Short mmCIF file of C-alpha atoms in Angstrom, two decimals:
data_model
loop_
_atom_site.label_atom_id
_atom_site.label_comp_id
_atom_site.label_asym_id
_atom_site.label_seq_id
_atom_site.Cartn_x
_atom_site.Cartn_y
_atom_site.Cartn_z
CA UNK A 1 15.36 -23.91 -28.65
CA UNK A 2 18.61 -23.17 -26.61
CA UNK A 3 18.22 -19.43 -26.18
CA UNK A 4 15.48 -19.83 -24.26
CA UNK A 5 16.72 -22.16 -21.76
CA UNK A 6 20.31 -19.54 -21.47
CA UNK A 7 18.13 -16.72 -21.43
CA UNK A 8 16.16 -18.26 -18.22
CA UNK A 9 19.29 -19.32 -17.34
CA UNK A 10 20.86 -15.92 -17.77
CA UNK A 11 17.91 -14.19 -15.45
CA UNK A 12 18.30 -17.02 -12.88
CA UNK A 13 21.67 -16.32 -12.27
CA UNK A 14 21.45 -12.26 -11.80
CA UNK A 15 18.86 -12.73 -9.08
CA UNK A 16 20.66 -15.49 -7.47
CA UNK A 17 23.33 -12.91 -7.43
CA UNK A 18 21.35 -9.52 -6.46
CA UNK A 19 20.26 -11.50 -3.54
CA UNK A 20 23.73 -12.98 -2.71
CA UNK A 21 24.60 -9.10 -2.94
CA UNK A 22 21.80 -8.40 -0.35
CA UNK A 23 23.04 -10.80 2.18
CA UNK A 24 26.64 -9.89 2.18
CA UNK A 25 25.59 -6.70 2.58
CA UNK A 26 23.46 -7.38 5.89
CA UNK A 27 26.26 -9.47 6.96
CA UNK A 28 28.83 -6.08 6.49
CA UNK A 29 26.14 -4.12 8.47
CA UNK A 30 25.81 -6.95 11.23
CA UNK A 31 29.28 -6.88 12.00
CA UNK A 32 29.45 -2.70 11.92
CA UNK A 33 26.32 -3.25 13.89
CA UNK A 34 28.27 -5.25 16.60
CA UNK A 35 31.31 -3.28 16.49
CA UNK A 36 29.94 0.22 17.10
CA UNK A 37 27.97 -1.31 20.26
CA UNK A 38 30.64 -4.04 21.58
CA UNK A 39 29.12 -6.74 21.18
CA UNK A 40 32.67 -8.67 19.82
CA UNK A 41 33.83 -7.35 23.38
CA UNK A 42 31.24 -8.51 25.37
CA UNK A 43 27.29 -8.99 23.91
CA UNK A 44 25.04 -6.33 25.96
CA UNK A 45 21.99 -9.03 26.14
CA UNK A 46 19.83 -6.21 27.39
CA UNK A 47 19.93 -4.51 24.03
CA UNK A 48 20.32 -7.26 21.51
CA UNK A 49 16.88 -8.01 20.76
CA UNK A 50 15.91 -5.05 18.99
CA UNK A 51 19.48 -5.26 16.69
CA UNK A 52 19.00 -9.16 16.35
CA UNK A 53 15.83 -8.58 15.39
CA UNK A 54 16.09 -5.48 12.52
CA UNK A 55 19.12 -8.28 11.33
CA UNK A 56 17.24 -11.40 10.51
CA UNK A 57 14.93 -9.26 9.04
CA UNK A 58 16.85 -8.17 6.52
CA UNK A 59 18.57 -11.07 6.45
CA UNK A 60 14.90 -13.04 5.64
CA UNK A 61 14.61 -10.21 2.74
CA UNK A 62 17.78 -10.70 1.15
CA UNK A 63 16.90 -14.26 0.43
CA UNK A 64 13.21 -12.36 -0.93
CA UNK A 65 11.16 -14.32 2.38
CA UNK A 66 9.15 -11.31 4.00
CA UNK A 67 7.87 -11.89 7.26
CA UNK A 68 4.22 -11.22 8.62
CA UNK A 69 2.97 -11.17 11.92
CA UNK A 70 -0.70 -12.77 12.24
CA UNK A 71 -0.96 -11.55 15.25
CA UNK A 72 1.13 -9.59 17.02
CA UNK A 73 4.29 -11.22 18.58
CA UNK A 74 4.27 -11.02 22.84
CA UNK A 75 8.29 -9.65 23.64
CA UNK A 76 8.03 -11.10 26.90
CA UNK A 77 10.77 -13.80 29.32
CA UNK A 78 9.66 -17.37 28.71
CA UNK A 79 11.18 -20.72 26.78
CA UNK A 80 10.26 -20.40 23.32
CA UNK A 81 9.58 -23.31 20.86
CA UNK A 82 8.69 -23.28 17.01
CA UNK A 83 8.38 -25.54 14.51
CA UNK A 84 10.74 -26.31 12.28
CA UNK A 85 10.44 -26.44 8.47
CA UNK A 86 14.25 -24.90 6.86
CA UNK A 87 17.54 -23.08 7.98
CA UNK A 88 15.51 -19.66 7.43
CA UNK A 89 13.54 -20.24 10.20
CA UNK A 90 16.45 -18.69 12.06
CA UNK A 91 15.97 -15.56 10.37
CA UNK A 92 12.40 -15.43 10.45
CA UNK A 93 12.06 -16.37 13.96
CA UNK A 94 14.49 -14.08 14.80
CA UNK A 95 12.87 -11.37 13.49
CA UNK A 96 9.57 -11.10 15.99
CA UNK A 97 10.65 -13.09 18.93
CA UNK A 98 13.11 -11.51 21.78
CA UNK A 99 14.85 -14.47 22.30
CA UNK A 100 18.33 -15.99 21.65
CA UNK A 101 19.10 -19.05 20.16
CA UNK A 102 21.29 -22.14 21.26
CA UNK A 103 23.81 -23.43 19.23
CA UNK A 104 26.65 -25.91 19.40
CA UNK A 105 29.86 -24.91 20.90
CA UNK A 106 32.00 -25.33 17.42
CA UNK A 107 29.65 -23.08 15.25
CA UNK A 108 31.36 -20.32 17.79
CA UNK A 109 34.27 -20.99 15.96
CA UNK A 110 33.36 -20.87 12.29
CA UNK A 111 35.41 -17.32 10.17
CA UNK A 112 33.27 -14.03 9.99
CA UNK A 113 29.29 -16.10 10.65
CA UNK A 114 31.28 -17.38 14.25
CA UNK A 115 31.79 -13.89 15.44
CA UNK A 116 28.13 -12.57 14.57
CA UNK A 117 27.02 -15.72 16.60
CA UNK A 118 29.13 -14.85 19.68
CA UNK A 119 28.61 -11.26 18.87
CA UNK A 120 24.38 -11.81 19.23
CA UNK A 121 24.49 -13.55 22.07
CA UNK A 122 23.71 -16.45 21.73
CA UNK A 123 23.71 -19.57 24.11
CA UNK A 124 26.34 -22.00 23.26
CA UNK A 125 25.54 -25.48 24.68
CA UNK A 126 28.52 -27.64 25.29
CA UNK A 127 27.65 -31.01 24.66
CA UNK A 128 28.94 -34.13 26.28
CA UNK A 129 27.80 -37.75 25.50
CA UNK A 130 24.22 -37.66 25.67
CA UNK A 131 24.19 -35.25 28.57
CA UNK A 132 20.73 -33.46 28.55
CA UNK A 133 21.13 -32.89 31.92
CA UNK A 134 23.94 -30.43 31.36
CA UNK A 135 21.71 -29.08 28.14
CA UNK A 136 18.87 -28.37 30.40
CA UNK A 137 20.58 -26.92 33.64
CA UNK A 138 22.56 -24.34 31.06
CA UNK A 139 19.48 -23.07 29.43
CA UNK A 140 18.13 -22.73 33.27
CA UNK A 141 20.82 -20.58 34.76
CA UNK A 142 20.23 -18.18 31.06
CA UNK A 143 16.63 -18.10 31.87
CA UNK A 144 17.26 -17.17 35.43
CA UNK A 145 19.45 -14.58 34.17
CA UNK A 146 16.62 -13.09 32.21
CA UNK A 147 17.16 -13.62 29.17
CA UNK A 148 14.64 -15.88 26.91
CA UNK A 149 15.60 -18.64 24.82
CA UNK A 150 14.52 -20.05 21.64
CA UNK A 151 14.73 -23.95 20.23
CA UNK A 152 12.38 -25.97 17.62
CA UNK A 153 11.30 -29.31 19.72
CA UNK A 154 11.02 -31.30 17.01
CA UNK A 155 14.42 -31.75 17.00
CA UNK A 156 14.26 -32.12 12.56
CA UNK A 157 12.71 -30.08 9.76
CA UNK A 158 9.81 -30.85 8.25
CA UNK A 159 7.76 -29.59 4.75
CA UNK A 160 5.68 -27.34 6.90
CA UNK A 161 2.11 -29.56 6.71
CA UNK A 162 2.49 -31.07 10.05
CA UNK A 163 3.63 -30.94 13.26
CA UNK A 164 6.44 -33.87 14.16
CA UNK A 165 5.97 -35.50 17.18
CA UNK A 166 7.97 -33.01 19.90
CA UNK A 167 10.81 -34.03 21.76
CA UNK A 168 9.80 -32.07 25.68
CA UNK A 169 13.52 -32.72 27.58
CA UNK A 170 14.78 -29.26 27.18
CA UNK A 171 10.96 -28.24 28.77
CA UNK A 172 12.18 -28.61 31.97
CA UNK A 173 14.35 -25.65 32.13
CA UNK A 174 11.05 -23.85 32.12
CA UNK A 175 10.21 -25.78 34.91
CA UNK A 176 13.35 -24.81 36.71
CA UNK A 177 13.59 -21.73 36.27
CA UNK A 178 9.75 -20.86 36.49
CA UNK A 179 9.27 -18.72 33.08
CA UNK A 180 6.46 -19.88 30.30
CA UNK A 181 7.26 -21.57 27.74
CA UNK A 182 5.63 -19.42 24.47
CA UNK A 183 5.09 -21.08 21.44
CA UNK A 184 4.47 -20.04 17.78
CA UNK A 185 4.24 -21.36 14.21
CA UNK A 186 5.12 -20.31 11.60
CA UNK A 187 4.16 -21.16 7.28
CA UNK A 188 6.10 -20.06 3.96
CA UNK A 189 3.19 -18.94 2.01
CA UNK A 190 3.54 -18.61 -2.11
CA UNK A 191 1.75 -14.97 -3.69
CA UNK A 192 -0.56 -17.47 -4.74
CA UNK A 193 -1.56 -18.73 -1.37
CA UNK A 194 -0.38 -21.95 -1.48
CA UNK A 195 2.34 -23.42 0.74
CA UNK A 196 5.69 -23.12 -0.29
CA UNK A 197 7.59 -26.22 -1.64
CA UNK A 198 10.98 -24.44 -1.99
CA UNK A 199 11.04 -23.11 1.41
CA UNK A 200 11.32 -26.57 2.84
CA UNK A 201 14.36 -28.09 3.84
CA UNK A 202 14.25 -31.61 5.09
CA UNK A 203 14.69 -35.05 3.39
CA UNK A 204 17.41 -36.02 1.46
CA UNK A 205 17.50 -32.46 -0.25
CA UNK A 206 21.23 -30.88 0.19
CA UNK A 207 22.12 -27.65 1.83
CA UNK A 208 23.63 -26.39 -1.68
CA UNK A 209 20.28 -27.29 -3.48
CA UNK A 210 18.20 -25.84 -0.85
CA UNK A 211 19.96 -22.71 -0.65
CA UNK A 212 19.48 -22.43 -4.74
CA UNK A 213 15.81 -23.40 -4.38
CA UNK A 214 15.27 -20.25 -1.91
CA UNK A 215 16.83 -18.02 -4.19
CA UNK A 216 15.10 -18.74 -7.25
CA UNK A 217 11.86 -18.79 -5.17
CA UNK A 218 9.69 -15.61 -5.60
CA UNK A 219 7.21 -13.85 -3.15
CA UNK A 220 7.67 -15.82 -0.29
CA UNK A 221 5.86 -14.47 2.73
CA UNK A 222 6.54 -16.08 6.28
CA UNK A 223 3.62 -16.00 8.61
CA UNK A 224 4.57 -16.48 11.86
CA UNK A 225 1.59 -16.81 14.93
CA UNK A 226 2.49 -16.66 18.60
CA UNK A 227 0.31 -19.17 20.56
CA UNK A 228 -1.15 -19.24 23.87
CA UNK A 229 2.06 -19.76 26.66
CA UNK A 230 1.87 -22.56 28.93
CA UNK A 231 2.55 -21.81 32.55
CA UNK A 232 4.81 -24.93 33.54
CA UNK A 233 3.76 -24.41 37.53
CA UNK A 234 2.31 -27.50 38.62
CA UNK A 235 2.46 -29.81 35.77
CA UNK A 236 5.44 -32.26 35.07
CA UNK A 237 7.66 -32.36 31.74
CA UNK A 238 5.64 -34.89 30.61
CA UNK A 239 2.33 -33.28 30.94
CA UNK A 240 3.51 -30.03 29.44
CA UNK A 241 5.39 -31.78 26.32
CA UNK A 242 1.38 -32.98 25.69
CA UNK A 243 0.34 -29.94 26.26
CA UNK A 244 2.84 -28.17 24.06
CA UNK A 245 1.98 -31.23 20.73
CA UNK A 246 -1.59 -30.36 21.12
CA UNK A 247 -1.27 -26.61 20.91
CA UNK A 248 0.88 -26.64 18.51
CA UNK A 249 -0.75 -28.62 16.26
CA UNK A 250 -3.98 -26.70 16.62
CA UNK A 251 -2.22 -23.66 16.20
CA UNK A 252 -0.44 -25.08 13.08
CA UNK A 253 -3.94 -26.03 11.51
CA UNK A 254 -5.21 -22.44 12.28
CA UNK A 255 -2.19 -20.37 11.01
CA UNK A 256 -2.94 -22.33 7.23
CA UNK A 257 -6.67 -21.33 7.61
CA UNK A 258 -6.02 -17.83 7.69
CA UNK A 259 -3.27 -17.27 5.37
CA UNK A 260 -3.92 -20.40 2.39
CA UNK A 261 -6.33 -19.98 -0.36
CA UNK A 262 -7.18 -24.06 0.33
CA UNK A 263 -7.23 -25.80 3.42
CA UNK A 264 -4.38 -29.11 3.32
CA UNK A 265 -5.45 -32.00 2.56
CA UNK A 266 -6.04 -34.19 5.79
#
């Protein structure tokens, strides 16, 4: 009965460790990327996009997630919010959408993953005590810059069934700085066409455990649809936070129509 269990055991390990392989090398190629164009110098924001997008892609395929478009992905300015179901969200949202991300000041420091952050150029909020303010007025001046910025308003992951309620502060940097705010959704989808339950992190599951569930997963595909923008002209943070729930909610309930074999239960 035990050479079963090591031979399973055996097979789990090799593809934990082919795809361990894969994302050290994207990681090698990131930082030759980033080198060869100066981004460790100083990021050229203009021409990140396309690189930060060819390296979450891999990055999503080294962990065996392949993303999908539903619809084609707009690359234009705006505020962009998804929902939020596990740490490869990053990847996979990375992948279609032209924006950069935010992150908190100390990441910036972390050995060889800290200088791919500074490196893609991405927005480092410093945070004080509760000081949204601050938050919002920093992701204002990069919008007014031109360059588009990505964050997941529900502020916490979820298991992908629902949309949490949406936390709109950050919204008004849209507001300031007069750009839409685009949203999209986005599903982990088994071959099978049911929704993933290893793709999920949330809960009291660990970072360690969740990392081993995505390996051992197989055929994942992440479906990502871009929504409708919301013009934020004439309409207050409130009224747009509403605005954003609804849509994405609906658009939540649409992306599992078209790409599950069975609707979720209600």
């Amino acid at each position: 009965m035990s050479q079963p269990k090591s031979g399973f055991s055996l097979k789990k390990q090799l593809g934990r460790g082919k795809q361990i392989a894969g994302m050290t090398t994207t990681i090698a190629g990131g930082m030759r990327t980033a080198q060869r164009i100066g981004a460790f110098r100083e990021p050229p924001r203009e021409r990140l996009p396309r690189y930060i997008q060819t390296f979450c892609r891999k990055m999503a395929g080294s962990f065996g997630v392949t993303v999908a478009q539903v619809e084609p992905v707009p690359q234009h300015h705006g505020l962009w919010v998804s929902n939020h179901v596990s740490w490869m969200d990053i990847p996979v949202v990375g992948s279609v959408s032209p924006a950069f991300f935010l992150s908190k000041a100390e990441i910036g420091d972390w050995p060889i993953f800290g200088r791919l952050v500074h490196a893609a150029g991405t927005v480092f909020i410093k945070r004080g005590s509760g000081d949204v303010g601050s938050v919002t007025a920093q992701i204002a001046s990069f919008l007014n810059e031109g360059f588009s910025v990505i964050f997941f308003p529900e502020a916490t992951t979820t298991d992908g069934k629902k949309i949490k309620r949406i936390h709109g502060t950050l919204l008004q940097a849209a507001i300031d700085a007069g750009v839409p705010i685009q949203p999209l959704v986005l599903a982990y989808v088994n071959k099978d066409g049911t929704l993933s339950e290893e793709l999920p992190y949330y809960g009291k599951l660990t970072m360690k455990a969740s990392i081993k569930r995505v390996l051992d997963s197989k055929d994942v595909t992440a479906y990502v649809l871009p929504l409708e923008p919301l013009d934020p002209n004439g309409h207050t943070k409130s009224e747009l936070t509403n605005k954003l729930q609804q849509r994405m909610q609906d658009g939540l309930v649409e992306l599992h129509s078209r790409v599950l074999n069975t609707p979720l239960a209600k």
